[in-house]
Coordinates of C-alpha atoms in Angstrom, one line a residue:
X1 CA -19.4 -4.0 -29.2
X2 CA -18.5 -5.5 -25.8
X3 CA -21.0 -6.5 -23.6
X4 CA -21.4 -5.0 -20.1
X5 CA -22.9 -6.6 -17.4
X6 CA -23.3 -4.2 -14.2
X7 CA -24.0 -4.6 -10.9
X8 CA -24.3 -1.8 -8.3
X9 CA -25.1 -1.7 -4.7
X10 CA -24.1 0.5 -2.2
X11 CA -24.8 0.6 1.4
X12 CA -23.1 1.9 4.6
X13 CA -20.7 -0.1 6.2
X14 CA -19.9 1.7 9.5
X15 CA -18.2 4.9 11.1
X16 CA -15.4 4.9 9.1
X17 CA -17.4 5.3 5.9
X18 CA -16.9 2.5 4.1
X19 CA -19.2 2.1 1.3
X20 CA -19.9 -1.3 -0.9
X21 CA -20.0 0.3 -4.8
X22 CA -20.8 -2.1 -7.6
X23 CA -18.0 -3.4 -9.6
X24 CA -18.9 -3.7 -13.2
X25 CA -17.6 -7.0 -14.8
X26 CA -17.4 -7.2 -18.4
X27 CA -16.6 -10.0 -20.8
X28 CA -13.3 -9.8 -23.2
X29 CA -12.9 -7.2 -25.1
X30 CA -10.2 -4.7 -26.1
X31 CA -6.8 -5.9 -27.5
X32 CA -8.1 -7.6 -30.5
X33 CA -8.2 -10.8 -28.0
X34 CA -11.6 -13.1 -27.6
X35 CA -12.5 -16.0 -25.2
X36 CA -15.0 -17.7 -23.5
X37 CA -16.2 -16.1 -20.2
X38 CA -14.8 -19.1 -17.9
X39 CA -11.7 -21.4 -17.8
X40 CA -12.5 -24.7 -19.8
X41 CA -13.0 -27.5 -17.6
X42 CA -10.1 -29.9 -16.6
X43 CA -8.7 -32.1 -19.2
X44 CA -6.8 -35.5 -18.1
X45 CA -3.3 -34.9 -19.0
X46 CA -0.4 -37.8 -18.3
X47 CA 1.0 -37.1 -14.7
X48 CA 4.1 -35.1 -15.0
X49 CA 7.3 -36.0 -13.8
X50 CA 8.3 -36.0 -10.1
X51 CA 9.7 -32.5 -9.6
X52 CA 13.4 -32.6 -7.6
X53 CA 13.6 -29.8 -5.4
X54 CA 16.6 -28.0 -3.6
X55 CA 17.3 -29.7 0.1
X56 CA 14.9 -28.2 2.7
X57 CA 12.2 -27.1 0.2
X58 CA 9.1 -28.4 0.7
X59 CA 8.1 -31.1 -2.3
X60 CA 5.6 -30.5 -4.9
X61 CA 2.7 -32.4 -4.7
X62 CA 1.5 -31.6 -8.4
X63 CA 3.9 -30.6 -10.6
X64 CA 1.3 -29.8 -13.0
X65 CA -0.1 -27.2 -10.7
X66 CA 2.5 -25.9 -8.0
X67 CA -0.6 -23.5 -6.6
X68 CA -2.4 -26.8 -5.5
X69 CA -1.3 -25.7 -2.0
X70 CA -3.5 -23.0 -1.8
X71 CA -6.6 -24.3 -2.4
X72 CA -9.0 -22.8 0.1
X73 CA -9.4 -26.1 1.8
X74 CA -5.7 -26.2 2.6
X75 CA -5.5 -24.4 5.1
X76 CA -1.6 -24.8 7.5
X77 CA -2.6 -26.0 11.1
X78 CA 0.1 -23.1 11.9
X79 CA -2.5 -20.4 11.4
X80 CA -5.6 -21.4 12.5
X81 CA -5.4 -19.4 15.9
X82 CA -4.6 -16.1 13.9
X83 CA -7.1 -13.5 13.7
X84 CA -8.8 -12.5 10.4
X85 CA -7.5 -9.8 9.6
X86 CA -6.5 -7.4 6.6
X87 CA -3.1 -5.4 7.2
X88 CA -2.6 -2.4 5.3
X89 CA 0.8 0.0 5.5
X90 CA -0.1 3.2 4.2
X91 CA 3.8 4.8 2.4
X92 CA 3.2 8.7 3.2
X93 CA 1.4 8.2 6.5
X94 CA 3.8 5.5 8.0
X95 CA 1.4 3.8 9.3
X96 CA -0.5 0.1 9.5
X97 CA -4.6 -0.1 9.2
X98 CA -5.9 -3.2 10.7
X99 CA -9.6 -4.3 9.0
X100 CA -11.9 -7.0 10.2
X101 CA -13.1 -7.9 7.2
X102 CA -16.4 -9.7 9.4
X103 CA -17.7 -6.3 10.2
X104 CA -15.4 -4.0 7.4
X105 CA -14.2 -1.8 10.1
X106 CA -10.8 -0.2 11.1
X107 CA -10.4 -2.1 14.6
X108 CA -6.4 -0.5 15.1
X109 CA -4.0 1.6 13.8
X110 CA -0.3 1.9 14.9
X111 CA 2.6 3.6 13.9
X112 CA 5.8 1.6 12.7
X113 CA 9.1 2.5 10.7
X114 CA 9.3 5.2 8.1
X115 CA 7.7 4.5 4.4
X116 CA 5.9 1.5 4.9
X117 CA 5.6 -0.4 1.5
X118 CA 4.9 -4.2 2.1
X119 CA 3.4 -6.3 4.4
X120 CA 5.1 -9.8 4.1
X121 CA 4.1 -13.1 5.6
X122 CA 7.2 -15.2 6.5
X123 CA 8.0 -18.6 5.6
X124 CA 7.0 -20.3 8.3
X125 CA 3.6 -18.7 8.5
X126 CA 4.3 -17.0 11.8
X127 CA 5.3 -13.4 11.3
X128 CA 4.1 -10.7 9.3
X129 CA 6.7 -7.9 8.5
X130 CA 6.7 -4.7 7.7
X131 CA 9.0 -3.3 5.0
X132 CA 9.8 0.3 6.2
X133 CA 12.3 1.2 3.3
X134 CA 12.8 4.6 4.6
X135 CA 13.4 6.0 0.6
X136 CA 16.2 8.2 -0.3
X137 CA 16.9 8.0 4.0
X138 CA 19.5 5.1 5.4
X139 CA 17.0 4.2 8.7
X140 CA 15.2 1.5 7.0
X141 CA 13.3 -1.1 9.4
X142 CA 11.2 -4.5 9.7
X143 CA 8.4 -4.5 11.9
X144 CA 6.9 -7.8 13.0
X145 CA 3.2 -8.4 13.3
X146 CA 1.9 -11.6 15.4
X147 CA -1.0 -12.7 13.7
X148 CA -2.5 -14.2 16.7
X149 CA -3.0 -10.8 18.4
X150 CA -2.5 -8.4 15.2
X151 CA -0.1 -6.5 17.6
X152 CA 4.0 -5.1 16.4
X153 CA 6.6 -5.8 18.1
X154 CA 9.7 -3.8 18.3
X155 CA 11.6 -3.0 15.0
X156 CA 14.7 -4.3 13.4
X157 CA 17.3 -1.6 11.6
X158 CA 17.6 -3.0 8.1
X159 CA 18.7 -1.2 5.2
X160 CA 16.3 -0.6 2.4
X161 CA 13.9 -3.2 3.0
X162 CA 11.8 -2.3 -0.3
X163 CA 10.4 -5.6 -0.6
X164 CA 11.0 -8.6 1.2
X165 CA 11.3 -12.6 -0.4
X166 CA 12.2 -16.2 1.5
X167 CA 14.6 -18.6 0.4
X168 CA 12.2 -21.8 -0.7
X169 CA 14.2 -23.7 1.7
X170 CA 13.4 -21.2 4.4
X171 CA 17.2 -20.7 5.2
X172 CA 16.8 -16.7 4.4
X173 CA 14.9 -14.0 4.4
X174 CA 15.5 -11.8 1.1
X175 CA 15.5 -8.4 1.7
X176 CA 15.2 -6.4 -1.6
X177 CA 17.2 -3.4 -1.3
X178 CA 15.7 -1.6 -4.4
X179 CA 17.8 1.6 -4.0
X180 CA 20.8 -0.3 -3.6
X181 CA 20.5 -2.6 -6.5
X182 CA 21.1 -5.5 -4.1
X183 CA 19.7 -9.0 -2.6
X184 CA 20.6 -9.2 0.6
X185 CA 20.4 -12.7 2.7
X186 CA 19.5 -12.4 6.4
X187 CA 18.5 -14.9 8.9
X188 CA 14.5 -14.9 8.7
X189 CA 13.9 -15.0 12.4
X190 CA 16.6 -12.3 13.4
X191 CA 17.6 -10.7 10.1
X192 CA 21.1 -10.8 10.8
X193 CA 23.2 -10.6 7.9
X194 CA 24.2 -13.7 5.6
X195 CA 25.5 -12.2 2.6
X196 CA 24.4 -10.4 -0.2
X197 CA 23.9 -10.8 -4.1
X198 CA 24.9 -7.6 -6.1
X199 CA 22.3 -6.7 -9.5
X200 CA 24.1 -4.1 -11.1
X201 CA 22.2 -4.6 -13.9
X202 CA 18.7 -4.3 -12.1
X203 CA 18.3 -0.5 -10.9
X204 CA 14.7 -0.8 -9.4
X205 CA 14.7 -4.5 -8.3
X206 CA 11.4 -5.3 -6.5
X207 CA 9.5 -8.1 -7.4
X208 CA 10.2 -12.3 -7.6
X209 CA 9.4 -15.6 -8.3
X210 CA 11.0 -18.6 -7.8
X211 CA 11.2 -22.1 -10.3
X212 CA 9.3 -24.9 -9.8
X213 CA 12.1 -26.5 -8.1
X214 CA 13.7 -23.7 -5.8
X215 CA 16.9 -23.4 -7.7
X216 CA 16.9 -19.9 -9.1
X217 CA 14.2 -16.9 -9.1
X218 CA 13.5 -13.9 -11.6
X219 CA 13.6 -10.8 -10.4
X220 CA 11.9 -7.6 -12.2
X221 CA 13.9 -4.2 -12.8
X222 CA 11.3 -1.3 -12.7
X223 CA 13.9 1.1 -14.1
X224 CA 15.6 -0.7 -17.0
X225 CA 12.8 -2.6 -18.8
X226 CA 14.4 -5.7 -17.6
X227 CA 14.5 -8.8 -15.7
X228 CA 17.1 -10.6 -13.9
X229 CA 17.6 -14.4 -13.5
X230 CA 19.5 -15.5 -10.4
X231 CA 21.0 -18.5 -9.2
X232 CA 20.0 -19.2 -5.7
X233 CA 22.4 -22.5 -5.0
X234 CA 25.9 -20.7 -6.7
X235 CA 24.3 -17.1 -5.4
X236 CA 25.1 -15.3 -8.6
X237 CA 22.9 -13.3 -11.4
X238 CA 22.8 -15.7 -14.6
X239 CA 21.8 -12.8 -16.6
X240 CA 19.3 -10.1 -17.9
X241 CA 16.8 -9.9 -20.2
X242 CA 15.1 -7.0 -21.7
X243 CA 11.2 -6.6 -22.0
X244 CA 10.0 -6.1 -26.1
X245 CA 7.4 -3.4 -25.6
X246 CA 4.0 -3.8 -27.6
X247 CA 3.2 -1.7 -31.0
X248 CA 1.0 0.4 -29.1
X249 CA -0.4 0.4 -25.7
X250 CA -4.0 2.2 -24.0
X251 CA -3.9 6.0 -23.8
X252 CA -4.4 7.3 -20.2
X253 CA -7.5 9.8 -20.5
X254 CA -7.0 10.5 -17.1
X255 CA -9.8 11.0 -14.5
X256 CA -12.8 8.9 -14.8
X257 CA -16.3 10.4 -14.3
X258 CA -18.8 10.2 -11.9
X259 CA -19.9 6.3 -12.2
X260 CA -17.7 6.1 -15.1
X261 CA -15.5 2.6 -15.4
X262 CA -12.7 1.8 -17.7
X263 CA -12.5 -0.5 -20.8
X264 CA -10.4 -1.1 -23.2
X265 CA -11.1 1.8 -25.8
X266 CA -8.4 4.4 -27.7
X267 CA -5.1 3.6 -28.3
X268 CA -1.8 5.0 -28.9
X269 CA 1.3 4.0 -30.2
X270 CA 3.9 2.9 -27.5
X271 CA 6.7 5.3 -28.0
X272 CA 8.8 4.4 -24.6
X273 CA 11.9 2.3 -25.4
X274 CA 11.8 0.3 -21.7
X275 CA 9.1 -1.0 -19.7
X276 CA 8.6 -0.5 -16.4
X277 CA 8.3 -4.2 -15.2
X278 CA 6.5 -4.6 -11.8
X279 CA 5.0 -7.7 -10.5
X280 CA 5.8 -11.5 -11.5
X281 CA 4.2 -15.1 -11.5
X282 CA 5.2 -18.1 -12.6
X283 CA 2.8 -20.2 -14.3
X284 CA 1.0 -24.0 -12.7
X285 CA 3.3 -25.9 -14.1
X286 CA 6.6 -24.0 -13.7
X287 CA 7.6 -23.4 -17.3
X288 CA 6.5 -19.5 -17.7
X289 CA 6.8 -16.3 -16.1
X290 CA 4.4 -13.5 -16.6
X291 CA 5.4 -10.2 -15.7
X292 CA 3.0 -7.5 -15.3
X293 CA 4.4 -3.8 -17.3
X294 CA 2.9 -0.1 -16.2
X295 CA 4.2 0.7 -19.9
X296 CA 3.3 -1.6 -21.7
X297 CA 0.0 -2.2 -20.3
X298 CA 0.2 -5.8 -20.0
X299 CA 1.7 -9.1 -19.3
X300 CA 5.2 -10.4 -21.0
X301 CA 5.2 -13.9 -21.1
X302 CA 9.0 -15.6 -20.1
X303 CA 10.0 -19.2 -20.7
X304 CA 11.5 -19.2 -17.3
X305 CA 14.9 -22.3 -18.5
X306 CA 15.3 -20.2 -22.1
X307 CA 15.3 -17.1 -20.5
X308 CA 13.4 -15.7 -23.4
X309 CA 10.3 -13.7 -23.9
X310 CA 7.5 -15.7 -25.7
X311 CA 4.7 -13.5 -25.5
X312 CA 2.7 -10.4 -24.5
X313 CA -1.2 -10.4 -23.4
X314 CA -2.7 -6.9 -23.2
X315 CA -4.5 -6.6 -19.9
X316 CA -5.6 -2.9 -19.0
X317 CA -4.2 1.1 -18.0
X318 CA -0.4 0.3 -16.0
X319 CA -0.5 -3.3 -15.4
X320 CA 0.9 -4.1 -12.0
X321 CA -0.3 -7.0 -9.7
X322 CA -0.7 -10.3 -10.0
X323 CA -2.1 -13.0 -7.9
X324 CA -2.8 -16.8 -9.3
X325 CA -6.7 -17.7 -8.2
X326 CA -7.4 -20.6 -5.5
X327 CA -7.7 -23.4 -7.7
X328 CA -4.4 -22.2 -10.3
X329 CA -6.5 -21.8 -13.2
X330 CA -6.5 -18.0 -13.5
X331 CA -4.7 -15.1 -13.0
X332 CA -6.2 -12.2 -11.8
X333 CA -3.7 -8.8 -13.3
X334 CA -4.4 -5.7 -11.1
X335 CA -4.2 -2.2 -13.5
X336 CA -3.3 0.6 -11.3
X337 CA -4.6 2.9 -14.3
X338 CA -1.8 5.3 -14.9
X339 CA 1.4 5.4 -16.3
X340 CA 3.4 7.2 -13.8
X341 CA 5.0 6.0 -10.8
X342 CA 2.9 8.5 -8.8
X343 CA -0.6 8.6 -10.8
X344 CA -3.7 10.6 -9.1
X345 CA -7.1 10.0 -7.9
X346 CA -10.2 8.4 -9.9
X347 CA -8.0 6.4 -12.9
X348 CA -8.6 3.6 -15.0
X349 CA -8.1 1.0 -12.7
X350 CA -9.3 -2.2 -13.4
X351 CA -8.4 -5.9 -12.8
X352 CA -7.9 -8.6 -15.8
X353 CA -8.6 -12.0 -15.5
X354 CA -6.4 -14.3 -18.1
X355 CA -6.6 -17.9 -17.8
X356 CA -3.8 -19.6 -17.3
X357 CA -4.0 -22.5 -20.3
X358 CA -5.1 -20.3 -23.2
X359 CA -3.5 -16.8 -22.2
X360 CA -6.4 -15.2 -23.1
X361 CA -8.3 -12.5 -20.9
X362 CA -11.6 -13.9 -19.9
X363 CA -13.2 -11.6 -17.8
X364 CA -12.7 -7.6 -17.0
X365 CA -13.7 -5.4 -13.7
X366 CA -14.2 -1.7 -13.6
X367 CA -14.3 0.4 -10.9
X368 CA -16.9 3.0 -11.3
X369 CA -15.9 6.1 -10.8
X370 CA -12.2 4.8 -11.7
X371 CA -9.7 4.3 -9.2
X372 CA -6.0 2.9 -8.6
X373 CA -6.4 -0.4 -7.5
X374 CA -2.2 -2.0 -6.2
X375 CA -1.0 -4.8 -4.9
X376 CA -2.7 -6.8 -2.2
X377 CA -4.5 -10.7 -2.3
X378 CA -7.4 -12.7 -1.9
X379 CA -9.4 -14.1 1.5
X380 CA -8.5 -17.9 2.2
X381 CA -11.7 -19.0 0.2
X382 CA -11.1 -16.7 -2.5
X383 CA -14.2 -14.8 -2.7
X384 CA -12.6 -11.4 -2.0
X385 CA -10.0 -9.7 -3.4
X386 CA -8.7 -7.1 -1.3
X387 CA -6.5 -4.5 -3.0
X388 CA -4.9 -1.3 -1.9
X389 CA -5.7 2.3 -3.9
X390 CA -2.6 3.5 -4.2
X391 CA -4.0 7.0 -4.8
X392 CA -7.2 7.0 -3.6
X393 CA -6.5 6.4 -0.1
X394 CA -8.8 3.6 0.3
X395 CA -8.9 0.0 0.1
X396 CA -11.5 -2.3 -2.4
X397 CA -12.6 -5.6 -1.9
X398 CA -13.5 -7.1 -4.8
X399 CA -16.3 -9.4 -5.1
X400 CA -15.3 -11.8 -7.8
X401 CA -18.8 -13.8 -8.3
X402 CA -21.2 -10.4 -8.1
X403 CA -18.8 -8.1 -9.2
X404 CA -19.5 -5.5 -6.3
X405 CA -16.6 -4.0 -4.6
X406 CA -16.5 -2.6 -1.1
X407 CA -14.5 0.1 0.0
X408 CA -12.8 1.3 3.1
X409 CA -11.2 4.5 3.8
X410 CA -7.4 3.8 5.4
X411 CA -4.3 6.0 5.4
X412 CA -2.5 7.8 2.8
X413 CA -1.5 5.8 -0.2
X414 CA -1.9 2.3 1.3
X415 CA 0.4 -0.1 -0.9
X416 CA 1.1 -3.7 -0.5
X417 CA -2.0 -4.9 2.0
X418 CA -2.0 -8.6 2.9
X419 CA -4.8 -10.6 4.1
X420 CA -4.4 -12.8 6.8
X421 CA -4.3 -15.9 7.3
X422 CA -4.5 -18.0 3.4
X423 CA -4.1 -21.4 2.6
X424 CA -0.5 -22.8 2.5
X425 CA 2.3 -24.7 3.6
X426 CA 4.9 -22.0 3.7
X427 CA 5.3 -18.3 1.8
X428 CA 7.9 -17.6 -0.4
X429 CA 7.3 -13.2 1.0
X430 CA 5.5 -10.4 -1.0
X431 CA 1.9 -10.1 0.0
X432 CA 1.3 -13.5 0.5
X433 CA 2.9 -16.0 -2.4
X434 CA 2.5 -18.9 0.0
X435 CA 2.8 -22.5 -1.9

């Protein structure tokens, strides 16, 4: 049997009743996988060769590990004014919660465009904006966020802003108009217009990452089980590629108990024909995307110049996030726990942690009680992890030495929270993929 190792405190954490939970971290187990309970230390390896870059990108220090940049001692001169903050859009309540996480309070709140779904640092470190979508309505807007004072300024009209990317070269904000099956190119300080890159073939494009060297990007397909490669220098799609679900997958039991946590346990065969592809990373040294599957329950593994699925790592219940660790040796793969796009409270959330140069999970955390952990990031030192419950109307930070996790009660159905500032030299969008 697996071995579980728990740790639980809780404590009160202020008027807005935030309370600190233990997180219970387990080793590997589930998914017929085993591995050690830590990354391997660092072997010498020849240097690699000198990466070129697109003009106006930034070069790569270490092309053996293109997260060297965030290191938590790396911190840009450009944000050490801003305030420390956590900024967290809540979708139904169309509102922004503003956390210190010094004292784990809600210090402001304040209304901004209709269906808030990501909060997305720009590429020049000095905005945060929101991505007001406005679903199924044609008022979509950006709101900017100053870091320095955590205040909005006045919104911009943009049309489906699901999601929002930068050009490496910081020429263009990319505005992912999901409902429109689009990319659309705008100037990143004013968002006027540039031009536009149709994906016909992508209903439900939302997430990307970009190659090692800035010249194209893959983008993820939530509603065809595909992915889409796309030439950034000749702006066109180079094609699609669709996602091999797994033999089986883990069965939803729905609502944890009381102090109950998930782990991998009962399984069922996988009977859907298409994923539903959400989040995507690219590996330290360039050559592999991993693209997390509420389906499939795990990772795909993509040689990002073949275009061509290599592999699948089972993580946990409706894998969705991922964020690369400090020092690029991990990658921690958030679980929403729930198949469906609109799960409910108390699931089988849990975060996987697979190291980067074995592919193998290494370490587990459970919520207790379960729980729908999202999309979100760590703190510049990568202690916490701060994550948005999609469901449960809260947000967790995860302690990823102790295992505890804290929790703080926000709007309804907070999605894609960013922490402010990280290390970095400039952000290529989402929640923070700074480089």
């Amino acid at each position: 049997m697996t071995k579980i190792r728990a740790a639980q405190a809780i404590a009160s954490l202020g008027a807005i009743g935030a309370v600190s939970t233990g997180l219970l971290a387990w080793a590997q187990g589930g998914a017929g996988a085993s591995a050690p309970a830590a990354s391997p230390p660092a072997v010498a390896a020849p240097a690699a060769p000198a990466v070129t870059t697109v003009p106006g990108m930034p070069p790569v220090p270490d092309a053996r590990n293109l997260y060297s940049e965030i290191a938590s001692d790396k911190v840009s001169a450009a944000v050490k004014g801003d305030l420390e903050r956590v900024y967290v859009p809540n979708l139904q309540s169309n509102d922004v919660y503003v956390i210190d996480p010094a004292t784990m309070k809600v210090v402001d709140r304040f209304k901004v465009g209709f269906g808030p779904q990501h909060i997305v640092p720009s590429w020049d470190l000095r905005t945060l904006w929101v991505t007001n979508n406005a679903e199924r309505r044609t008022d979509g807007s950006l709101t900017p966020i100053d870091p320095r004072t955590g205040k909005p300024g006045k919104s911009i009209p943009v049309d489906d802003p699901y999601n929002m990317y930068f050009s490496p070269d910081g020429k263009s904000a990319i505005v992912v108009a999901e409902a429109r099956k689009r990319l659309d190119f705008r100037d990143p300080q004013t968002m006027a217009e540039q031009y536009s890159i149709q994906v016909p073939g992508c209903p439900g494009v939302n997430h990307a990452d970009f190659s090692i060297d800035g010249r194209w990007a893959i983008f993820t397909c939530e509603f065809s089980g595909t992915v889409a490669k796309i030439d950034l220098v000749e702006r066109k799609v180079l094609g699609y590629l669709k996602l091999k679900m797994p033999a089986t997958r883990f069965k939803d039991e729905g609502p944890l108990k009381p102090g109950q946590i998930w782990q991998p346990g009962l399984t069922e065969v996988c009977t859907v024909t298409k994923g539903m592809p959400q989040d995507i990373r690219i590996s330290p040294d360039g050559k592999k995307f991993y693209v997390a599957d509420m389906h499939a329950d795990g990772v795909h593994v993509i040689d990002g110049e073949s275009f061509q699925q290599v592999g699948f790592i089972a993580t946990g219940l409706g894998a969705h996030g991922l964020y690369p660790s400090r020092d690029g040796r991990q990658l921690y793969v958030i679980n929403r726990g729930s198949h469906q796009i609109h799960g409910g409270k108390g699931g089988g959330g849990s975060v996987a942690v697979i190291d980067f140069a074995t592919e193998k999970v290494v370490k587990r955390f459970g919520i207790p009680g379960g729980g729908s952990p999202d999309m979100g990031n760590f703190n510049a030192d990568g202690r916490y992890l701060w994550l948005g419950a999609r469901f449960d109307h809260v947000v967790y930070r995860v302690d990823t030495h102790t295992g505890d996790v804290a929790t703080v009660r926000v709007g309804t159905e907070p999605h894609g929270l960013t922490v402010w500032p990280q290390p970095g030299r400039y952000s290529l969008g989402h929640t923070g993929n700074l480089r």
